[in-house]
Amino acid sequence: MKKFTTYILAAALVLSMAGCADSSKSGTESNIPVASQKIDSQIDPDSSVIDKLTPATTEAQDFAKTRFSDYTYYSKAEEYDRSTGIRKYYEGQITNDDIRHELFEAICSVLKQGEIVLKGKQQITGGANPILTMENAYGARYTLSEGILIHNPREEGGDSVYIFTTPNSTLYFVADSDTDGAIKALTQDGVKTESNLVRTVTTKQAQPDPSPSKAVIPHKPIAFMTVRSNFAWGQNISGTCVDTAGKVYHFDFSRTYDSRSTGKFEDRILELIYSRGAVPNEVLAEVSAVRSGLTYAAKISPDANVKKEEKMYDYGQNTLYAIVNGKAVMLYSKGDVDKTVEDEYAAKTIDCYTKAMSLSVGPAICE
């Protein structure tokens, strides 16, 4: 009897130990980290459980979704009558609904083209004086200005662009000739009302282009050239040039300059001097100063920095060039944008030109 009881206790102990082992194993399985658990093969890992974000729209895109009637339009304009010499200045609100609607549609067509992204040494100049300002009921202002896309800081001129300024950003767009002409015409027509007339000035009547019979082709190479240009209200291009012998000429290509021709503006003016001629003056510049200036001009670095500062609005440009190896090299420009060539040889060249003209023999023609 005692032996049988011992077997029963032993068997109970074995069963108890087996139960503890199973309990321990079960607890381990329930504590497996989630990261090591197998994913159900029926779940599509590409199925979107995370919301896909839609890219934010730009302020230009938001503007294009509004209506023309959401804005008040402001502009300014000048009007010059050559026959009377009277210049009128307009500034104020554009109230004609048809013009406002057309303006809005034209601007939206520009904004939908896609923005210009600057690369490398590219930069945009201009934009100080908007051709149109739009303001909504909440006081948010949008302006459209003209600018120039310069591909290299050393180069003069470039592609025409629009500068669109919003409350929080400045964006650039291509200005095609058709849209550009339409926007300018609409802003001019819209603001030219009696209520917007702010000033009237009587000026001297403009002189016509010089008679071809008086113009001559310079026999000596041109050393310096000054160009007065203004395209704000028509086309006005005139200036002077000095050859290597000190002979001074003046020209006016306001009617003969073709804005559709290609190439740099200043080089095209130089070509017109050699092809159409210029009118000689009874002036002889100091020759040694002219030649010294050319020596310095040849040393101006093509990579010299050009400092630019916005100054005026629709005043035009007065620019001085030295002619080096048949190409015009800008020395300075003053007007809507003041440009200073930051090069010691440019400064020395300007000094020589100033000396040459101040010592000229005959009536002074240069400012």
Tab-separated table of C-alpha atoms in Angstrom:
chain	number	residue	atom	x	y	z
A	1	MET	CA	0.000	0.000	0.000
A	2	LYS	CA	2.817	2.419	0.836
A	3	LYS	CA	4.588	1.600	-2.417
A	4	PHE	CA	1.448	2.249	-4.535
A	5	THR	CA	0.924	5.655	-2.890
A	6	THR	CA	4.514	6.601	-3.777
A	7	TYR	CA	3.824	5.833	-7.511
A	8	ILE	CA	0.718	8.022	-7.483
A	9	LEU	CA	2.598	11.005	-6.010
A	10	ALA	CA	5.408	10.581	-8.550
A	11	ALA	CA	2.953	10.562	-11.439
A	12	ALA	CA	1.229	13.686	-10.112
A	13	LEU	CA	4.570	15.463	-9.877
A	14	VAL	CA	5.443	14.641	-13.542
A	15	LEU	CA	2.064	15.915	-14.749
A	16	SER	CA	2.514	19.108	-12.714
A	17	MET	CA	5.942	19.733	-14.260
A	18	ALA	CA	4.605	19.213	-17.780
A	19	GLY	CA	1.863	21.741	-17.117
A	20	CYS	CA	4.373	24.339	-15.971
A	21	ALA	CA	6.453	23.760	-19.106
A	22	ASP	CA	3.429	24.268	-21.396
A	23	SER	CA	2.453	27.410	-19.496
A	24	SER	CA	5.936	28.872	-19.896
A	25	LYS	CA	5.984	28.165	-23.665
A	26	SER	CA	2.571	29.695	-24.180
A	27	GLY	CA	3.612	32.873	-22.360
A	28	THR	CA	6.719	33.244	-24.558
A	29	GLU	CA	4.681	33.049	-27.780
A	30	SER	CA	2.268	35.733	-26.614
A	31	ASN	CA	5.140	38.133	-25.924
A	32	ILE	CA	6.770	38.015	-29.434
A	33	PRO	CA	7.576	41.608	-30.518
A	34	VAL	CA	5.149	43.003	-33.124
A	35	ALA	CA	7.967	43.887	-35.569
A	36	SER	CA	8.897	40.182	-35.923
A	37	GLN	CA	5.384	38.993	-36.569
A	38	LYS	CA	4.505	37.865	-40.057
A	39	ILE	CA	2.288	40.254	-42.067
A	40	ASP	CA	-0.847	38.709	-43.472
A	41	SER	CA	-0.113	38.064	-47.150
A	42	GLN	CA	-3.595	39.271	-48.044
A	43	ILE	CA	-2.783	42.873	-46.960
A	44	ASP	CA	-1.628	45.057	-49.892
A	45	PRO	CA	1.447	46.985	-48.717
A	46	ASP	CA	0.787	49.619	-51.447
A	47	SER	CA	-2.745	50.265	-50.285
A	48	SER	CA	-2.970	53.844	-49.068
A	49	VAL	CA	-3.550	54.096	-45.371
A	50	ILE	CA	-1.651	57.412	-45.408
A	51	ASP	CA	-3.294	60.374	-47.087
A	52	LYS	CA	-1.422	61.492	-50.209
A	53	LEU	CA	-0.769	65.252	-50.005
A	54	THR	CA	-1.641	67.510	-52.957
A	55	PRO	CA	1.155	70.007	-53.795
A	56	ALA	CA	0.352	73.546	-52.667
A	57	THR	CA	-0.601	76.004	-55.396
A	58	THR	CA	1.435	79.156	-56.022
A	59	GLU	CA	0.051	82.628	-55.488
A	60	ALA	CA	0.039	83.125	-59.252
A	61	GLN	CA	-2.135	80.031	-59.674
A	62	ASP	CA	-4.453	81.213	-56.922
A	63	PHE	CA	-4.712	84.631	-58.590
A	64	ALA	CA	-5.664	83.039	-61.921
A	65	LYS	CA	-8.596	81.285	-60.224
A	66	THR	CA	-10.177	84.553	-59.110
A	67	ARG	CA	-12.335	86.989	-61.082
A	68	PHE	CA	-11.455	90.320	-62.694
A	69	SER	CA	-14.101	92.046	-60.567
A	70	ASP	CA	-12.257	91.028	-57.379
A	71	TYR	CA	-9.655	93.779	-57.933
A	72	THR	CA	-9.217	97.514	-58.228
A	73	TYR	CA	-6.755	98.432	-61.003
A	74	TYR	CA	-4.251	101.323	-60.924
A	75	SER	CA	-1.803	102.538	-63.543
A	76	LYS	CA	-0.041	105.610	-64.954
A	77	ALA	CA	0.695	106.879	-68.446
A	78	GLU	CA	2.175	109.712	-70.487
A	79	GLU	CA	0.959	111.165	-73.759
A	80	TYR	CA	3.091	113.363	-75.994
A	81	ASP	CA	1.884	115.389	-78.957
A	82	ARG	CA	4.835	116.173	-81.245
A	83	SER	CA	2.896	118.772	-83.193
A	84	THR	CA	2.216	120.913	-80.110
A	85	GLY	CA	5.028	119.819	-77.781
A	86	ILE	CA	2.474	119.111	-75.027
A	87	ARG	CA	3.061	116.172	-72.697
A	88	LYS	CA	0.258	114.919	-70.456
A	89	TYR	CA	0.703	112.755	-67.352
A	90	TYR	CA	-2.046	110.430	-66.125
A	91	GLU	CA	-2.218	108.438	-62.911
A	92	GLY	CA	-5.078	106.715	-61.129
A	93	GLN	CA	-7.724	104.012	-61.266
A	94	ILE	CA	-8.884	102.097	-64.341
A	95	THR	CA	-12.668	101.937	-64.101
A	96	ASN	CA	-13.778	100.660	-67.517
A	97	ASP	CA	-15.086	97.105	-66.937
A	98	ASP	CA	-14.311	95.912	-70.470
A	99	ILE	CA	-10.684	97.008	-70.164
A	100	ARG	CA	-10.401	95.540	-66.663
A	101	HIS	CA	-11.764	92.207	-67.904
A	102	GLU	CA	-9.382	92.110	-70.887
A	103	LEU	CA	-6.456	93.054	-68.669
A	104	PHE	CA	-7.234	90.290	-66.209
A	105	GLU	CA	-7.520	87.674	-68.981
A	106	ALA	CA	-4.246	88.804	-70.554
A	107	ILE	CA	-2.427	88.615	-67.218
A	108	CYS	CA	-3.849	85.169	-66.478
A	109	SER	CA	-2.622	83.918	-69.862
A	110	VAL	CA	0.872	85.062	-68.862
A	111	LEU	CA	0.702	83.399	-65.437
A	112	LYS	CA	-0.430	80.071	-66.910
A	113	GLN	CA	2.738	79.769	-69.022
A	114	GLY	CA	4.831	78.591	-66.095
A	115	GLU	CA	7.432	80.445	-64.082
A	116	ILE	CA	10.981	81.235	-65.201
A	117	VAL	CA	13.556	79.536	-62.975
A	118	LEU	CA	16.892	81.374	-62.933
A	119	LYS	CA	20.011	79.314	-63.600
A	120	GLY	CA	23.720	79.976	-63.260
A	121	LYS	CA	24.560	83.683	-63.596
A	122	GLN	CA	21.119	84.673	-64.836
A	123	GLN	CA	19.449	87.613	-63.141
A	124	ILE	CA	16.381	89.794	-63.593
A	125	THR	CA	16.636	93.588	-63.623
A	126	GLY	CA	13.790	96.103	-63.515
A	127	GLY	CA	10.512	95.926	-61.653
A	128	ALA	CA	10.887	99.124	-59.626
A	129	ASN	CA	7.930	100.804	-61.303
A	130	PRO	CA	4.921	98.560	-62.033
A	131	ILE	CA	2.890	99.076	-65.177
A	132	LEU	CA	-0.177	97.826	-63.337
A	133	THR	CA	-1.196	97.449	-59.696
A	134	MET	CA	-4.178	95.347	-58.581
A	135	GLU	CA	-5.649	95.355	-55.089
A	136	ASN	CA	-8.399	93.143	-53.693
A	137	ALA	CA	-11.011	93.973	-51.065
A	138	TYR	CA	-8.725	92.707	-48.274
A	139	GLY	CA	-5.869	95.031	-49.198
A	140	ALA	CA	-3.661	92.360	-50.835
A	141	ARG	CA	-1.669	93.924	-53.686
A	142	TYR	CA	-0.437	92.354	-56.911
A	143	THR	CA	1.819	94.211	-59.342
A	144	LEU	CA	2.955	93.532	-62.893
A	145	SER	CA	6.259	95.072	-63.994
A	146	GLU	CA	8.608	94.798	-66.926
A	147	GLY	CA	12.048	93.322	-66.518
A	148	ILE	CA	15.056	92.080	-68.471
A	149	LEU	CA	16.480	88.562	-68.157
A	150	ILE	CA	20.266	88.938	-68.266
A	151	HIS	CA	22.139	85.714	-68.936
A	152	ASN	CA	25.506	87.149	-67.870
A	153	PRO	CA	26.045	90.211	-65.626
A	154	ARG	CA	28.612	91.551	-68.093
A	155	GLU	CA	26.174	91.577	-71.009
A	156	GLU	CA	23.896	94.443	-71.931
A	157	GLY	CA	20.286	93.729	-72.827
A	158	GLY	CA	18.458	90.437	-72.727
A	159	ASP	CA	15.022	88.867	-72.983
A	160	SER	CA	11.934	90.806	-71.931
A	161	VAL	CA	10.112	89.276	-68.972
A	162	TYR	CA	7.240	90.087	-66.645
A	163	ILE	CA	7.801	90.452	-62.912
A	164	PHE	CA	4.677	89.469	-60.998
A	165	THR	CA	4.779	90.506	-57.351
A	166	THR	CA	2.285	89.028	-54.886
A	167	PRO	CA	1.876	89.700	-51.155
A	168	ASN	CA	4.412	86.957	-50.365
A	169	SER	CA	6.538	86.295	-53.438
A	170	THR	CA	8.089	87.594	-56.669
A	171	LEU	CA	7.640	85.453	-59.788
A	172	TYR	CA	9.004	85.769	-63.343
A	173	PHE	CA	7.268	84.974	-66.635
A	174	VAL	CA	8.053	85.225	-70.350
A	175	ALA	CA	6.718	88.369	-72.033
A	176	ASP	CA	5.710	87.482	-75.584
A	177	SER	CA	5.282	90.404	-77.986
A	178	ASP	CA	1.556	89.933	-78.625
A	179	THR	CA	0.516	89.761	-74.970
A	180	ASP	CA	2.986	92.487	-74.042
A	181	GLY	CA	1.517	94.854	-76.609
A	182	ALA	CA	-2.040	94.106	-75.496
A	183	ILE	CA	-1.323	94.687	-71.789
A	184	LYS	CA	0.502	97.966	-72.433
A	185	ALA	CA	-2.235	99.253	-74.730
A	186	LEU	CA	-4.981	98.350	-72.264
A	187	THR	CA	-3.268	99.961	-69.271
A	188	GLN	CA	-2.596	103.118	-71.294
A	189	ASP	CA	-6.120	103.366	-72.677
A	190	GLY	CA	-7.709	102.582	-69.332
A	191	VAL	CA	-5.916	105.222	-67.285
A	192	LYS	CA	-6.049	108.070	-69.828
A	193	THR	CA	-9.188	109.777	-68.588
A	194	GLU	CA	-9.816	113.379	-67.619
A	195	SER	CA	-10.199	112.428	-63.970
A	196	ASN	CA	-6.728	110.838	-64.001
A	197	LEU	CA	-4.934	113.769	-65.681
A	198	VAL	CA	-2.477	115.009	-63.040
A	199	ARG	CA	-0.109	117.273	-65.007
A	200	THR	CA	0.380	118.970	-68.382
A	201	VAL	CA	3.786	120.201	-69.557
A	202	THR	CA	4.727	122.091	-72.726
A	203	THR	CA	8.107	121.013	-74.087
A	204	LYS	CA	10.250	121.775	-77.089
A	205	GLN	CA	9.102	120.181	-80.293
A	206	ALA	CA	11.198	117.159	-81.069
A	207	GLN	CA	13.682	117.472	-83.916
A	208	PRO	CA	13.310	115.118	-86.874
A	209	ASP	CA	15.962	112.607	-87.887
A	210	PRO	CA	18.925	114.328	-89.558
A	211	SER	CA	18.743	114.567	-93.325
A	212	PRO	CA	20.612	111.701	-95.037
A	213	SER	CA	22.263	114.300	-97.255
A	214	LYS	CA	24.061	115.723	-94.185
A	215	ALA	CA	25.155	112.361	-92.808
A	216	VAL	CA	28.575	110.938	-93.678
A	217	ILE	CA	30.234	107.608	-93.049
A	218	PRO	CA	33.114	108.088	-90.577
A	219	HIS	CA	36.457	107.343	-92.259
A	220	LYS	CA	38.280	106.709	-88.998
A	221	PRO	CA	37.259	104.012	-86.488
A	222	ILE	CA	34.798	105.107	-83.797
A	223	ALA	CA	36.478	105.353	-80.376
A	224	PHE	CA	33.598	106.446	-78.104
A	225	MET	CA	29.827	106.551	-78.410
A	226	THR	CA	27.084	108.018	-76.224
A	227	VAL	CA	23.515	106.771	-76.708
A	228	ARG	CA	20.354	108.356	-75.363
A	229	SER	CA	17.508	105.798	-75.607
A	230	ASN	CA	13.911	105.750	-74.444
A	231	PHE	CA	11.244	103.253	-75.527
A	232	ALA	CA	8.566	104.242	-73.009
A	233	TRP	CA	6.477	106.404	-75.328
A	234	GLY	CA	7.569	105.488	-78.812
A	235	GLN	CA	11.134	104.999	-80.001
A	236	ASN	CA	13.738	107.674	-79.281
A	237	ILE	CA	17.385	106.903	-80.022
A	238	SER	CA	20.063	109.550	-80.487
A	239	GLY	CA	23.605	110.315	-79.434
A	240	THR	CA	27.138	111.274	-80.367
A	241	CYS	CA	30.305	109.481	-81.391
A	242	VAL	CA	33.998	110.369	-81.554
A	243	ASP	CA	36.446	108.789	-83.969
A	244	THR	CA	40.141	108.082	-83.324
A	245	ALA	CA	41.056	111.394	-84.984
A	246	GLY	CA	38.908	113.306	-82.491
A	247	LYS	CA	36.141	114.126	-84.977
A	248	VAL	CA	32.725	114.370	-83.288
A	249	TYR	CA	29.415	113.377	-84.917
A	250	HIS	CA	25.806	113.254	-83.806
A	251	PHE	CA	23.031	110.895	-84.903
A	252	ASP	CA	19.321	110.258	-84.453
A	253	PHE	CA	18.060	106.777	-85.352
A	254	SER	CA	14.610	107.142	-83.784
A	255	ARG	CA	12.953	106.372	-87.110
A	256	THR	CA	15.541	104.122	-88.711
A	257	TYR	CA	16.349	101.717	-85.865
A	258	ASP	CA	14.627	98.346	-86.365
A	259	SER	CA	13.660	96.886	-82.994
A	260	ARG	CA	13.122	93.481	-84.620
A	261	SER	CA	16.774	93.111	-85.633
A	262	THR	CA	18.935	90.721	-83.643
A	263	GLY	CA	22.152	91.305	-81.733
A	264	LYS	CA	23.156	93.575	-78.898
A	265	PHE	CA	21.538	97.004	-78.929
A	266	GLU	CA	24.784	98.994	-78.772
A	267	ASP	CA	26.435	96.995	-81.542
A	268	ARG	CA	23.413	97.579	-83.787
A	269	ILE	CA	23.688	101.341	-83.169
A	270	LEU	CA	27.349	101.163	-84.138
A	271	GLU	CA	26.400	99.314	-87.336
A	272	LEU	CA	23.909	102.075	-88.197
A	273	ILE	CA	26.622	104.715	-87.790
A	274	TYR	CA	28.847	102.883	-90.263
A	275	SER	CA	26.041	102.035	-92.687
A	276	ARG	CA	23.807	105.141	-92.601
A	277	GLY	CA	26.312	107.693	-91.393
A	278	ALA	CA	26.222	110.453	-88.791
A	279	VAL	CA	26.251	114.230	-89.023
A	280	PRO	CA	29.681	115.805	-88.349
A	281	ASN	CA	29.967	118.667	-85.871
A	282	GLU	CA	32.393	121.553	-85.815
A	283	VAL	CA	34.045	119.930	-82.832
A	284	LEU	CA	37.419	118.236	-82.458
A	285	ALA	CA	38.072	116.301	-79.261
A	286	GLU	CA	41.533	116.168	-77.692
A	287	VAL	CA	43.111	113.313	-79.648
A	288	SER	CA	45.734	112.108	-77.143
A	289	ALA	CA	43.057	111.724	-74.437
A	290	VAL	CA	40.883	109.757	-76.870
A	291	ARG	CA	43.719	107.347	-77.644
A	292	SER	CA	44.714	106.972	-73.984
A	293	GLY	CA	41.105	106.139	-73.195
A	294	LEU	CA	41.094	103.360	-75.768
A	295	THR	CA	44.264	101.910	-74.241
A	296	TYR	CA	42.573	101.704	-70.845
A	297	ALA	CA	39.305	100.405	-72.322
A	298	ALA	CA	41.100	97.421	-73.831
A	299	LYS	CA	42.116	96.373	-70.314
A	300	ILE	CA	38.610	96.349	-68.810
A	301	SER	CA	37.820	92.861	-67.534
A	302	PRO	CA	34.949	91.159	-69.379
A	303	ASP	CA	33.943	89.724	-65.987
A	304	ALA	CA	33.875	93.082	-64.183
A	305	ASN	CA	30.906	93.472	-61.859
A	306	VAL	CA	28.221	95.947	-62.923
A	307	LYS	CA	26.494	97.641	-59.991
A	308	LYS	CA	22.856	98.468	-60.735
A	309	GLU	CA	20.470	100.790	-58.935
A	310	GLU	CA	16.849	101.511	-59.844
A	311	LYS	CA	16.382	105.266	-60.130
A	312	MET	CA	13.552	106.537	-62.303
A	313	TYR	CA	10.523	105.545	-64.325
A	314	ASP	CA	10.269	105.881	-68.121
A	315	TYR	CA	13.174	108.333	-68.201
A	316	GLY	CA	15.273	106.196	-70.532
A	317	GLN	CA	19.028	105.627	-70.469
A	318	ASN	CA	22.116	107.739	-71.201
A	319	THR	CA	24.998	105.352	-71.822
A	320	LEU	CA	28.679	105.840	-72.639
A	321	TYR	CA	30.580	103.170	-74.587
A	322	ALA	CA	34.188	102.687	-75.637
A	323	ILE	CA	34.665	100.822	-78.919
A	324	VAL	CA	37.255	98.052	-78.538
A	325	ASN	CA	38.054	95.879	-81.566
A	326	GLY	CA	34.834	96.975	-83.224
A	327	LYS	CA	32.643	96.075	-80.219
A	328	ALA	CA	30.922	98.457	-77.812
A	329	VAL	CA	32.015	98.172	-74.165
A	330	MET	CA	29.779	99.921	-71.646
A	331	LEU	CA	31.521	102.369	-69.307
A	332	TYR	CA	28.443	103.622	-67.443
A	333	SER	CA	24.721	104.168	-67.894
A	334	LYS	CA	22.369	106.562	-66.117
A	335	GLY	CA	18.586	106.892	-66.169
A	336	ASP	CA	15.886	104.425	-65.162
A	337	VAL	CA	18.679	102.162	-63.929
A	338	ASP	CA	22.097	103.542	-62.998
A	339	LYS	CA	24.859	101.110	-63.978
A	340	THR	CA	28.426	101.384	-62.764
A	341	VAL	CA	31.222	99.147	-64.084
A	342	GLU	CA	33.333	98.304	-61.054
A	343	ASP	CA	36.702	98.143	-62.789
A	344	GLU	CA	39.637	100.541	-62.317
A	345	TYR	CA	40.291	100.677	-66.068
A	346	ALA	CA	36.669	101.604	-66.744
A	347	ALA	CA	37.066	104.561	-64.371
A	348	LYS	CA	40.321	105.619	-66.096
A	349	THR	CA	38.658	105.341	-69.507
A	350	ILE	CA	35.796	107.601	-68.384
A	351	ASP	CA	38.320	110.166	-67.091
A	352	CYS	CA	40.060	110.178	-70.471
A	353	TYR	CA	36.778	110.632	-72.348
A	354	THR	CA	35.759	113.490	-70.040
A	355	LYS	CA	39.133	115.161	-70.599
A	356	ALA	CA	38.933	114.666	-74.366
A	357	MET	CA	35.529	116.382	-74.550
A	358	SER	CA	36.339	119.150	-72.081
A	359	LEU	CA	39.386	120.085	-74.173
A	360	SER	CA	37.474	119.898	-77.453
A	361	VAL	CA	37.828	122.701	-79.954
A	362	GLY	CA	34.508	124.166	-81.079
A	363	PRO	CA	30.994	124.371	-79.575
A	364	ALA	CA	30.364	121.942	-76.697
A	365	ILE	CA	27.728	119.293	-77.461
A	366	CYS	CA	28.187	116.869	-74.589
A	367	GLU	CA	26.691	117.207	-71.175
